[in-house]
Short mmCIF file of C-alpha atoms in Angstrom, two decimals:
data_model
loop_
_atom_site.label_atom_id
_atom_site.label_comp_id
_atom_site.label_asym_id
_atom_site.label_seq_id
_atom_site.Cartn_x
_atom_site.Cartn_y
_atom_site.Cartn_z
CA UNK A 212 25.75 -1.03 12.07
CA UNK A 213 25.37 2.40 11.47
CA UNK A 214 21.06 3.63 11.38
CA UNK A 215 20.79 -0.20 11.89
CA UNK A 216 16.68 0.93 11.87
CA UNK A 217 16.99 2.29 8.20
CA UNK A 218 18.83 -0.58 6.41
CA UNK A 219 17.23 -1.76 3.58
CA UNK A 220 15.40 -4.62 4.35
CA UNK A 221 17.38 -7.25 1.74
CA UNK A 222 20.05 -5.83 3.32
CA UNK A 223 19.34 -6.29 7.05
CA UNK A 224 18.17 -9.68 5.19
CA UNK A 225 21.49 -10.52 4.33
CA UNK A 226 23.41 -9.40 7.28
CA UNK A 227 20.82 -11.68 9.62
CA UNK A 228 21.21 -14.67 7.00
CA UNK A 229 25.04 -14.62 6.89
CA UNK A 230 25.38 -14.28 10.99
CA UNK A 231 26.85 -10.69 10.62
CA UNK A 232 23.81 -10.30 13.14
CA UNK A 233 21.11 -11.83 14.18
CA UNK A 234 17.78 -11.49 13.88
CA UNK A 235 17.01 -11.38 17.63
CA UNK A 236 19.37 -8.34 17.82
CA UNK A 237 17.86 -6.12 15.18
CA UNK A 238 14.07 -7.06 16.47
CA UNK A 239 15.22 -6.01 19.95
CA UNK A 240 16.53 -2.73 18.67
CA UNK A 241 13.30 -2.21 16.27
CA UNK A 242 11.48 -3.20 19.67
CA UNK A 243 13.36 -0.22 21.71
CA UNK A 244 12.59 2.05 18.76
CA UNK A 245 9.31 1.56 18.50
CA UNK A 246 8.86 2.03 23.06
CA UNK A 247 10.69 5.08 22.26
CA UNK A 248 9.20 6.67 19.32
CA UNK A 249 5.80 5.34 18.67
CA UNK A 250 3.93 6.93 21.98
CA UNK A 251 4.12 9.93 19.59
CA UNK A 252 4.22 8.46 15.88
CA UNK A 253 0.91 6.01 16.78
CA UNK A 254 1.69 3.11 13.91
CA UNK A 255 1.35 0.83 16.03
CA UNK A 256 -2.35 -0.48 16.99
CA UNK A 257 -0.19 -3.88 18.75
CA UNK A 258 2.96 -4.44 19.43
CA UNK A 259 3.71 -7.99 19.66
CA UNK A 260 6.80 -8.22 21.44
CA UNK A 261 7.19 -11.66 23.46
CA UNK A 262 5.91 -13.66 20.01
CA UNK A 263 8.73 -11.26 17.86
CA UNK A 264 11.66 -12.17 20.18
CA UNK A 265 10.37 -15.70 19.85
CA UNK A 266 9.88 -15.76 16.26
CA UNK A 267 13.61 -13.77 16.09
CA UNK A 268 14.85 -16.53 17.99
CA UNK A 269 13.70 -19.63 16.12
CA UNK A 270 15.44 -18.06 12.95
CA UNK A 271 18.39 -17.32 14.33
CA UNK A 272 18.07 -21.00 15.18
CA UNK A 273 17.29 -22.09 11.52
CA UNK A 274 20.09 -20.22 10.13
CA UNK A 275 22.77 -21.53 12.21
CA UNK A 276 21.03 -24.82 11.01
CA UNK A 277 21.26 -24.24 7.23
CA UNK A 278 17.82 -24.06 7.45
CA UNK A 279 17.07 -21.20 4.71
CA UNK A 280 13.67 -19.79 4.43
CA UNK A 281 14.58 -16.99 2.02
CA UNK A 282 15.17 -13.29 2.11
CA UNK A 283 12.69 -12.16 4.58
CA UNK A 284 13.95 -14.76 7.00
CA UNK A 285 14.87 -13.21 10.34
CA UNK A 286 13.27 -9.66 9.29
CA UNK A 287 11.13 -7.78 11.64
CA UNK A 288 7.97 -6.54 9.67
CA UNK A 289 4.64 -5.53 10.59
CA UNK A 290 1.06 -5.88 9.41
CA UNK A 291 -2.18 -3.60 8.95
CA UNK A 292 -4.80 -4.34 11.90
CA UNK A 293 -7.46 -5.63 9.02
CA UNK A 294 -5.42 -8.61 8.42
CA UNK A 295 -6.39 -11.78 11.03
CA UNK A 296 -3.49 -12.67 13.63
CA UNK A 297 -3.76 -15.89 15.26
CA UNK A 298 -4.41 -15.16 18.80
CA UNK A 299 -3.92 -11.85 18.37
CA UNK A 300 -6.76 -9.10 18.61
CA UNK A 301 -7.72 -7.58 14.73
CA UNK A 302 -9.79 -4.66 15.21
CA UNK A 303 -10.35 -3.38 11.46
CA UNK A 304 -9.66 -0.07 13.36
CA UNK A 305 -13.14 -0.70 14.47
CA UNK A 306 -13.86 -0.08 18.60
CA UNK A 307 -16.56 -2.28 17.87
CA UNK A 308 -14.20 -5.47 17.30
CA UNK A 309 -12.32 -4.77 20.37
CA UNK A 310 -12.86 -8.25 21.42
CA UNK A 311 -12.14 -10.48 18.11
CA UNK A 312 -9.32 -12.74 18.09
CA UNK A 313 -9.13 -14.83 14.95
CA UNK A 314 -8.35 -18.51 14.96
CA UNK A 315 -6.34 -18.44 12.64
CA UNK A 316 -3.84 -16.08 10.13
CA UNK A 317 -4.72 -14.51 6.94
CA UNK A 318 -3.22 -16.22 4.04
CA UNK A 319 -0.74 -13.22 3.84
CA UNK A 320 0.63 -13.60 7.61
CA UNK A 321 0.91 -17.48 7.52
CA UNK A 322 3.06 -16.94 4.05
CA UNK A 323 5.43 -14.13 5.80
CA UNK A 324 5.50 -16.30 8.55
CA UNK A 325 6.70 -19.25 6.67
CA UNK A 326 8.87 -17.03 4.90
CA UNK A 327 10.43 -16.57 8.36
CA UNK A 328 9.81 -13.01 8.69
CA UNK A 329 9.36 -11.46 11.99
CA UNK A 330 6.44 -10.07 12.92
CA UNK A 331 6.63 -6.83 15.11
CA UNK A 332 3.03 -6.21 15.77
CA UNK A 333 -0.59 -4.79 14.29
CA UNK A 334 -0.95 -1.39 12.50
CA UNK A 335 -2.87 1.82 13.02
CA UNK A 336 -5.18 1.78 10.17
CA UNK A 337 -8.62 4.41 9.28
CA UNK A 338 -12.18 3.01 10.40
CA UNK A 339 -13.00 -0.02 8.36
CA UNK A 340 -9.88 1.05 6.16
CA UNK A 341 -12.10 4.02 4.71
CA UNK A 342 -10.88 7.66 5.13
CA UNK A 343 -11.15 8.68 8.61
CA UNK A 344 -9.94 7.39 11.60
CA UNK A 345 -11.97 6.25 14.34
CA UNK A 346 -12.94 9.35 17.25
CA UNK A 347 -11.51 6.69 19.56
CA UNK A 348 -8.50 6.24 18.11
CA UNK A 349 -5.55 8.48 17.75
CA UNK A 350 -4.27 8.98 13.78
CA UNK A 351 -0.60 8.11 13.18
CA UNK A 352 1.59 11.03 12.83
CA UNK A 353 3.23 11.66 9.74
CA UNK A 354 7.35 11.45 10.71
CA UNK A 355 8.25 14.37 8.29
CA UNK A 356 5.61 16.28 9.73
CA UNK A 357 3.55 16.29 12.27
CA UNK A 358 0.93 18.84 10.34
CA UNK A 359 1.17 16.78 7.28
CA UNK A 360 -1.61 13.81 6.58
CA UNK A 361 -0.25 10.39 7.37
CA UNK A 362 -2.36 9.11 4.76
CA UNK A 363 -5.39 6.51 4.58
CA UNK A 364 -6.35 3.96 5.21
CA UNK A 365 -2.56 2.15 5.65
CA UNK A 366 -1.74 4.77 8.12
CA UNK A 367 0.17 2.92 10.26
CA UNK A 368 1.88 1.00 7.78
CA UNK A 369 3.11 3.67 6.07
CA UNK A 370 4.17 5.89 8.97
CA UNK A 371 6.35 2.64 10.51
CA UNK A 372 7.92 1.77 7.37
CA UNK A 373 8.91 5.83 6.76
CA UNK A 374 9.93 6.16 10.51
CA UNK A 375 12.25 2.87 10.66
CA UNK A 376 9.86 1.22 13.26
CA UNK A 377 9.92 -1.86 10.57
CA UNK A 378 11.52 -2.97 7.37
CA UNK A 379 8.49 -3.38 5.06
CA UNK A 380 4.59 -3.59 5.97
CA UNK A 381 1.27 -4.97 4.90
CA UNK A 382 -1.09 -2.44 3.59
CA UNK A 383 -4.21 -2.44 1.43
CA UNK A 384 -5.72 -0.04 -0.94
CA UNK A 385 -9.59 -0.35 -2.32
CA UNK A 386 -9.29 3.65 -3.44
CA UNK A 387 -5.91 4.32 -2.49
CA UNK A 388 -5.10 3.06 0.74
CA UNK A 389 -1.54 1.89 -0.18
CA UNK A 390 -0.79 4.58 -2.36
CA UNK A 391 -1.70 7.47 -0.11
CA UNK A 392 0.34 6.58 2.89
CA UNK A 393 3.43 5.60 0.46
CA UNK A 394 3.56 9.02 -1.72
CA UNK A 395 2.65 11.17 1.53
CA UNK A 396 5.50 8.94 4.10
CA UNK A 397 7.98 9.12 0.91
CA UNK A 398 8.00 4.87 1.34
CA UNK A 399 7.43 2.30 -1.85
CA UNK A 400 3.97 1.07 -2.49
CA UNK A 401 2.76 -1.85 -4.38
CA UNK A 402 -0.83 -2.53 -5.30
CA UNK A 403 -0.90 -5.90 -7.28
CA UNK A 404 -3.43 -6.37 -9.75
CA UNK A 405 -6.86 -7.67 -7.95
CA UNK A 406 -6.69 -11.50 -7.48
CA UNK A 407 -3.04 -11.67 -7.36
CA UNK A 408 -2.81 -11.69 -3.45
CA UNK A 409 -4.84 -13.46 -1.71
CA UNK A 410 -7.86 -11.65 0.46
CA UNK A 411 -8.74 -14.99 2.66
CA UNK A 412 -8.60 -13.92 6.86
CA UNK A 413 -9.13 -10.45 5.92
CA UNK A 414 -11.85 -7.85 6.98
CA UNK A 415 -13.35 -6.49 3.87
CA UNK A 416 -14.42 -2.46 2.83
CA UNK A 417 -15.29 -3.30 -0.56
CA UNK A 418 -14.78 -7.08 -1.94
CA UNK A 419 -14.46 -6.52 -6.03
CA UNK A 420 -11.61 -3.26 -5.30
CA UNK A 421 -9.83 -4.43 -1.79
CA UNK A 422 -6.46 -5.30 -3.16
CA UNK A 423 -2.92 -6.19 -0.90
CA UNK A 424 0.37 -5.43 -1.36
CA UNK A 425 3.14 -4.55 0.84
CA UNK A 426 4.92 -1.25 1.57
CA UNK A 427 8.43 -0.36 2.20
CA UNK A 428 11.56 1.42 1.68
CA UNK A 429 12.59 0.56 -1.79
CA UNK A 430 11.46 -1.33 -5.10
CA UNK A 431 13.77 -3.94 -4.17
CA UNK A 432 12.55 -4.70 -0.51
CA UNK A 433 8.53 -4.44 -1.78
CA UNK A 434 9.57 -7.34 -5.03
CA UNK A 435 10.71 -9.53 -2.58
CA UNK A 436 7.35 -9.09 0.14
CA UNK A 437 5.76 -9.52 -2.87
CA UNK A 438 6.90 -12.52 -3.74
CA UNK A 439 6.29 -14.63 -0.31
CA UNK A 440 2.53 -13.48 -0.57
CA UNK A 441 1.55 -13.72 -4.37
CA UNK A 442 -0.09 -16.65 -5.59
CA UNK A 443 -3.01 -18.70 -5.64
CA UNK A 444 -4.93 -20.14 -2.44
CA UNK A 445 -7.31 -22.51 -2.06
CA UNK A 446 -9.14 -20.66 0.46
CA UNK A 447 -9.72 -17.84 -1.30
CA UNK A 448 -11.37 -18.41 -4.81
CA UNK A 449 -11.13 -15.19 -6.24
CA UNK A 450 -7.21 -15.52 -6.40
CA UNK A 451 -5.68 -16.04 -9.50
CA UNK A 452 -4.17 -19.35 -10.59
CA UNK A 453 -1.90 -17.50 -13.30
CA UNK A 454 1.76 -18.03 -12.44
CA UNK A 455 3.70 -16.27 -9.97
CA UNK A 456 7.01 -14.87 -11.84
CA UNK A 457 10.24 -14.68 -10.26
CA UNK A 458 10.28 -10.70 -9.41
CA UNK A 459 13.49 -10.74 -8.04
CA UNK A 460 15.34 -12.04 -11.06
CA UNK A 461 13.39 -10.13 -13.37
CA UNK A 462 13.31 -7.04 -11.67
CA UNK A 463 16.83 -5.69 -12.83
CA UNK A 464 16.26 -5.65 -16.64
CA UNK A 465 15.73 -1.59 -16.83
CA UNK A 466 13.43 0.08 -19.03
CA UNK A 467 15.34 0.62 -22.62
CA UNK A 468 12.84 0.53 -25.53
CA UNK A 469 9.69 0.51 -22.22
CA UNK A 470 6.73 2.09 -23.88
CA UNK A 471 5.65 4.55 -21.07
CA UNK A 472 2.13 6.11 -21.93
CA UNK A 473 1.65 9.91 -20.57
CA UNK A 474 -1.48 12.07 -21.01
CA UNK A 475 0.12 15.00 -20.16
CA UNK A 476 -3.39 16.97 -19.71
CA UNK A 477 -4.49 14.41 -16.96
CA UNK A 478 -1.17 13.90 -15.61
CA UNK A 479 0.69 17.32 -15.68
CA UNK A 480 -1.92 19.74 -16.54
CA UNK A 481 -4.02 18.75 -13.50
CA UNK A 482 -1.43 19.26 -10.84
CA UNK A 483 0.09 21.52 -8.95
CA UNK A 484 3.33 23.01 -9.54
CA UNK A 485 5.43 21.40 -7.16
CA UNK A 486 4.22 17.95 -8.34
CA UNK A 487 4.47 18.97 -11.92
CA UNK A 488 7.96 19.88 -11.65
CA UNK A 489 9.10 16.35 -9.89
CA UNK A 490 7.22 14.45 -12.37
CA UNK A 491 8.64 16.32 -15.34
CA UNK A 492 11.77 15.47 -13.92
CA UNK A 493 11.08 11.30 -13.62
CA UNK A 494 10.01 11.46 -17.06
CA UNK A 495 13.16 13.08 -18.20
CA UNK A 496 15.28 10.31 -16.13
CA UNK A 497 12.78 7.71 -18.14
CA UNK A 498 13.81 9.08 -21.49
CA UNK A 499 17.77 8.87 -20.09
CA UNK A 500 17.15 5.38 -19.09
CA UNK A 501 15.88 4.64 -22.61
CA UNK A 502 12.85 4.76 -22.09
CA UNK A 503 9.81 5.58 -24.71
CA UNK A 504 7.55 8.63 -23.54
CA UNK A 505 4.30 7.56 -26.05
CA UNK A 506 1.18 10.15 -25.67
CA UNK A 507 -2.00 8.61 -24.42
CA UNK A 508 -5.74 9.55 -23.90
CA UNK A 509 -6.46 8.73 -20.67
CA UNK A 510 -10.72 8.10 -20.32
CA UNK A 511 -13.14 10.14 -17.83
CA UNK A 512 -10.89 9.55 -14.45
CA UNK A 513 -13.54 12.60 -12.52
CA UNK A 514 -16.76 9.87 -13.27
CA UNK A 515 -14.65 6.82 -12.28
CA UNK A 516 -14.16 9.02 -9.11
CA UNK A 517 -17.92 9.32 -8.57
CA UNK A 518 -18.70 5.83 -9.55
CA UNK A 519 -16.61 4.49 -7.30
CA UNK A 520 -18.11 5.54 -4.01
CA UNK A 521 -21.60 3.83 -4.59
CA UNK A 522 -20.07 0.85 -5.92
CA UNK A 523 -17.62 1.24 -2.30
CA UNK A 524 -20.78 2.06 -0.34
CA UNK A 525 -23.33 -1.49 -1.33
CA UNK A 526 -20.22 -3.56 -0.90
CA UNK A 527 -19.00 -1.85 2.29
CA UNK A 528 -22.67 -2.22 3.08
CA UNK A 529 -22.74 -5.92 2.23
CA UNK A 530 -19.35 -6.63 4.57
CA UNK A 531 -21.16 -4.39 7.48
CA UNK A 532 -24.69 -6.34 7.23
CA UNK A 533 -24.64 -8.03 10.35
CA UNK A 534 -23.36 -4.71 12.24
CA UNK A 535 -25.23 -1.71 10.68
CA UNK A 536 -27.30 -0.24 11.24
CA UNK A 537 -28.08 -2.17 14.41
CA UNK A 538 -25.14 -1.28 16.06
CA UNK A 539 -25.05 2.12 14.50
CA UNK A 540 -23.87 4.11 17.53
CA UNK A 541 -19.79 2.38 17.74
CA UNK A 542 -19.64 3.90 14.17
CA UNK A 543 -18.10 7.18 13.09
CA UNK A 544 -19.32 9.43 11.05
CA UNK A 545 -17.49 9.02 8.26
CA UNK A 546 -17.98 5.46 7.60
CA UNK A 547 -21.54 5.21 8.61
CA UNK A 548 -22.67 7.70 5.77
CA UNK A 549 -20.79 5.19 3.31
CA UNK A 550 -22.84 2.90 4.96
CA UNK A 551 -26.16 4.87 4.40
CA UNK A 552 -25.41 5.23 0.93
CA UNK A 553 -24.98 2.11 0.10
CA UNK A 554 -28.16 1.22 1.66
CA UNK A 555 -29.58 4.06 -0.35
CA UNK A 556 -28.74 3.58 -4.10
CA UNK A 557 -31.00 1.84 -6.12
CA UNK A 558 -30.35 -1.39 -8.84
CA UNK A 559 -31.09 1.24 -11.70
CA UNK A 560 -28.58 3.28 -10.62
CA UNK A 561 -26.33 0.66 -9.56
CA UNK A 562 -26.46 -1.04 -13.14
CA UNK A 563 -25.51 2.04 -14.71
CA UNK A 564 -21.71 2.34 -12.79
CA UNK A 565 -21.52 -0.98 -12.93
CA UNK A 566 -21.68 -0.54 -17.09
CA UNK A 567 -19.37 2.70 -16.83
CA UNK A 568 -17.02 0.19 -14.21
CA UNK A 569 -17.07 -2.13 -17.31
CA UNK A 570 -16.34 0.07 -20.07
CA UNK A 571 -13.80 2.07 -17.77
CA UNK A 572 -11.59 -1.15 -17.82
CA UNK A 573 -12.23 -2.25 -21.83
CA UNK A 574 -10.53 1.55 -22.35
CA UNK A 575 -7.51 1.30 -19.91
CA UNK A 576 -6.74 -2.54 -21.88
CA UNK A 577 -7.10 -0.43 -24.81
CA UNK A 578 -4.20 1.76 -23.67
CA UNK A 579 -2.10 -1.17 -23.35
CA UNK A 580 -2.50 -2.29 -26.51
CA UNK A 581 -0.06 0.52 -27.49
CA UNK A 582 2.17 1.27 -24.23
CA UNK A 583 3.74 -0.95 -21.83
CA UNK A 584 2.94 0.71 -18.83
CA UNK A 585 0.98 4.02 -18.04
CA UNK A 586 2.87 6.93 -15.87
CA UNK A 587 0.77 8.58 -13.13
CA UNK A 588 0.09 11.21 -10.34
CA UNK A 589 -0.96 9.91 -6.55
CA UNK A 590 -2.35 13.01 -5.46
CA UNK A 591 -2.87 16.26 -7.71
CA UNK A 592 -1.28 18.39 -4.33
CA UNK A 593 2.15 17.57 -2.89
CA UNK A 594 1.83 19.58 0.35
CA UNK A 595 -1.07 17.48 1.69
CA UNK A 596 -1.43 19.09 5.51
CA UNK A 597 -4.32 18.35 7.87
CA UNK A 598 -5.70 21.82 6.48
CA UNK A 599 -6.16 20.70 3.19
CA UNK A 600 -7.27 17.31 3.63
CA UNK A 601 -10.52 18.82 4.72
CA UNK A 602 -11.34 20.48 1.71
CA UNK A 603 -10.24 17.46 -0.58
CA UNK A 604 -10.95 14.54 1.20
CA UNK A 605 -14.97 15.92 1.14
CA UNK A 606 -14.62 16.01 -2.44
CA UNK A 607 -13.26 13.43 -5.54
CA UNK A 608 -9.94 15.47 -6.22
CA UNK A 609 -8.02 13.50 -3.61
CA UNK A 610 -8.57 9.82 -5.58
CA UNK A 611 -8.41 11.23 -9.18
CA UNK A 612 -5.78 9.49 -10.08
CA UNK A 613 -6.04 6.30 -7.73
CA UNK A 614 -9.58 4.81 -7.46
CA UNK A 615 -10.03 4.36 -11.21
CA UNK A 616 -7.19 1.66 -10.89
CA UNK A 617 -9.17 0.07 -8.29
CA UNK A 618 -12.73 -0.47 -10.24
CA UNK A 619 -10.07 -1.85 -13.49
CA UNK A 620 -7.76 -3.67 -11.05
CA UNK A 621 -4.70 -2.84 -12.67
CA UNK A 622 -1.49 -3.39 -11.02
CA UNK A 623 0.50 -0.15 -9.78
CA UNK A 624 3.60 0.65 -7.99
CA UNK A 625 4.38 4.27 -5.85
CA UNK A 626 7.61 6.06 -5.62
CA UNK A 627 9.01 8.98 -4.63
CA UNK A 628 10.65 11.67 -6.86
CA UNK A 629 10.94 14.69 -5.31
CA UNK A 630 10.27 16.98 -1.86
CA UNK A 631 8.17 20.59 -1.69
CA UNK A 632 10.23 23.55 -0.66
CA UNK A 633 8.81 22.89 3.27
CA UNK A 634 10.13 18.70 2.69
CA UNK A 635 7.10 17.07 1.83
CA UNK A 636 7.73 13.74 -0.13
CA UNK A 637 6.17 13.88 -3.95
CA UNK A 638 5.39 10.60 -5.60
CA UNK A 639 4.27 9.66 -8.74
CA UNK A 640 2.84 5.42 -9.41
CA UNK A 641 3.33 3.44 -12.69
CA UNK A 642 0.23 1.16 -13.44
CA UNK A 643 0.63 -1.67 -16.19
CA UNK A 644 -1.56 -4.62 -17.32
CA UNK A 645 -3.05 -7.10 -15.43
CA UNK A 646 -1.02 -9.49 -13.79
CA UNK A 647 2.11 -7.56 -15.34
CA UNK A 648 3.95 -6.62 -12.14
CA UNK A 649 7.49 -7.21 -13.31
CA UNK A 650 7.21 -4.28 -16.25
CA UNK A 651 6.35 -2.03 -13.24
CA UNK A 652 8.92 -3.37 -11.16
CA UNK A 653 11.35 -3.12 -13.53
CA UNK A 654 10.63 0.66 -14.11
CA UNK A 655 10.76 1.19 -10.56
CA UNK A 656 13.76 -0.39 -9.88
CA UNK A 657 15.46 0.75 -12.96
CA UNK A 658 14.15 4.95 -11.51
CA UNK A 659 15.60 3.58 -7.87
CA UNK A 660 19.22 3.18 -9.24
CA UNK A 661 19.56 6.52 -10.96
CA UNK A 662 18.08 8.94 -7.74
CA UNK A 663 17.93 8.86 -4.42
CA UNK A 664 14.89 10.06 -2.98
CA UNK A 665 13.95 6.42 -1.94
CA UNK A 666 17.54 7.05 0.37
CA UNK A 667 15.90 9.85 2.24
CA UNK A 668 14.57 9.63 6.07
CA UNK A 669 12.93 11.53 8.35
CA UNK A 670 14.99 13.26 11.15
CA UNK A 671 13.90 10.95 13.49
#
């Protein structure tokens, strides 16, 4: 099979499911990939390979039983390094964790796993899934370009699923984490709404905004990772007990008549050029699909930006308790002065972004009381290079357009529509209402069939 390593995952799905090949085959290749390409790519934090051949092996097994688990059976994936591994060390991209091996799996791994999907190993993720990595650790290298940011803080997952070192991956975003590395790698992203995923077996950064979704190379292959991990669990109480749809046979419905709100100040205005050309373009391809552009006032996205990172800091600061300060010294700097904020801000204070937090989410349900879904930015610059992630990522520019879907909890998907003149991917992300994933799905999907951006690889 020709670029076996960049197959879509339903279809590598398919091809393992109907014998074509098996699943032991294409984790041994992914396994050879990975030796050969990751000493310089870094995505990997753990590569599990005995328990992958294993796990390839017992569902190669099943199939030629009858035995179907479902379209992930058989499929090597791979999982960020916050998520809890049986056996298996989960570092939080923390030094200081070196030596914790959980006793059991997160919610999400035991449902891939009983999905039958394959896991390939831990991934390279920032320090306590906040900006920066780690002085200890190396940063994944983005696989379209080594200057270019790889993204934060699903590094790893996102360079992987870009670089064909996996079929889909487990990320998280509490700012931005899955968009980031999906819009900068050129991969799929989807952030369900909060609740929707369970959080039990996970290291937290900030409890109320940490949400989980998976990343990959298509709408298509993220719907159906989706689906094995939404839905309600007992061990986790936040989670929702709403119904889980079925995202796969809903997805393909398109967008005619879609109500698609656009505040074109906030969301073309406030870019730069090479961004505002691609996402002129998507919206034209929306209107050909049959889509309805509606206007929109989009509410004070710069002070959801600052109110975020106190609200971030006291419940970082809450998850770190029994660590920091005391053990101070293992931390960098980046995440320690989160730290000393949140330890910092007073309840005065911390009432009055907790009000703004509230109102912030009354207006964006007051947007959807007129449009189906609401059409967004990632990042306001496409070419996002080491360079210049030094001069945004010190200031609130960089999560315009992402946190404020964090503090409201909204649901949002990230594509890719378009490359800068040098080949950097541009993205843009479709948020709807809570707990309405299919309506972004469906306008993802529906984008997916009429371009091909989402077909594009790195040269590697």
């Amino acid at each position: 099979m020709d670029k076996l390593h960049y197959q879509d995952l339903l279809t590598i799905g398919r091809c393992i499911q109907s014998r074509e090949i098996s699943s032991k085959e294409v984790t041994q290749q992914l396994l050879n990939r990975i030796e050969q390409l990751d000493p310089t790519l870094h995505s990997y934090f753990i590569v599990m390979r005995e328990s992958a051949l294993s796990d390839s092996q017992r569902a190669d097994e099943e199939i030629a039983r009858g035995d179907f688990r479902g379209p992930l059976h058989g499929v090597p994936i791979a999982v960020k390094d916050l998520l809890w591994t049986k056996g298996v060390v989960t570092m939080h991209g923390m030094p200081l964790n070196s030596q914790f091996i959980p006793p059991e799996n997160a919610t999400i791994v035991e449902r891939l796993l009983t999905a039958g999907a394959v896991l390939l190993g831990k991934l390279t993720q920032t320090e306590g899934a906040l900006l920066d990595h780690h002085p200890q650790i190396t940063p994944p290298t983005n696989p379209w370009n080594d200057q270019l940011w790889s993204g934060a803080s699903s590094s790893g997952s996102g360079v992987a699923t870009a670089a064909g070192l996996c079929y889909g991956a487990i990320g998280t975003d509490t700012g931005g984490s899955i968009r980031f590395p999906s819009a900068i790698n050129g991969i799929t992203g989807i952030k369900p709404t909060w609740g929707r995923v369970s959080r039990y077996g996970t290291f937290e950064l900030a409890a109320s905004m940490d949400h989980f979704g998976p990343m990959a190379r298509s709408v298509a292959d993220a719907t159906a990772m989706l689906q094995a991990i939404a839905g309600r669990d007992p061990n986790d109480p936040t989670s929702s007990t709403l119904y889980v749809p079925d995202y796969l046979a809903l997805m393909t419905r398109g967008v005619r008549n879609m109500r698609i709100g656009v505040d074109v100040v906030w969301s073309l205005d406030r870019v730069d050029e090479p961004t505002r050309s691609a996402l002129t373009q998507v919206l034209n391809h929306f209107i050909e699909l049959g889509a309805e552009v509606v206007d929109i006032t989009m509410p004070d996205t710069d002070q959801a930006a600052h109110d975020w990172e106190p609200i971030c800091a006291i419940e970082t600061a809450v998850a770190h308790e029994k660590t920091f300060p005391a053990l101070r010294a293992q931390y960098g700097a980046g995440l320690a002065e989160l730290l000393d904020l949140g330890h910092r801000v007073n309840a005065l204070d911390y009432q009055k972004v907790r009000l703004n937090r509230t109102n912030l989410r009354g207006n964006i349900n007051g947007i959807f009381e007129t449009v189906d879904v609401i059409f967004s930015p990632v990042v306001p610059v496409a070419d996002l290079t080491h360079e210049a992630m030094t001069i945004l990522g010190q200031g609130y520019d960089i999560s315009r357009y992402t946190c404020v879907f964090n503090l409201t909890g909204n649901p949002s998907i990230t594509l890719p529509c378009g490359r800068t003149e040098s080949g950097t991917p541009i993205a843009f992300q479709i948020v709807a209402p809570h707990f309405d994933e299919i309506s972004m799905i469906q306008a993802g999907w529906a984008y997916q069939q009429a371009t091909h951006w989402h077909k594009l690889h790195p040269q590697r």
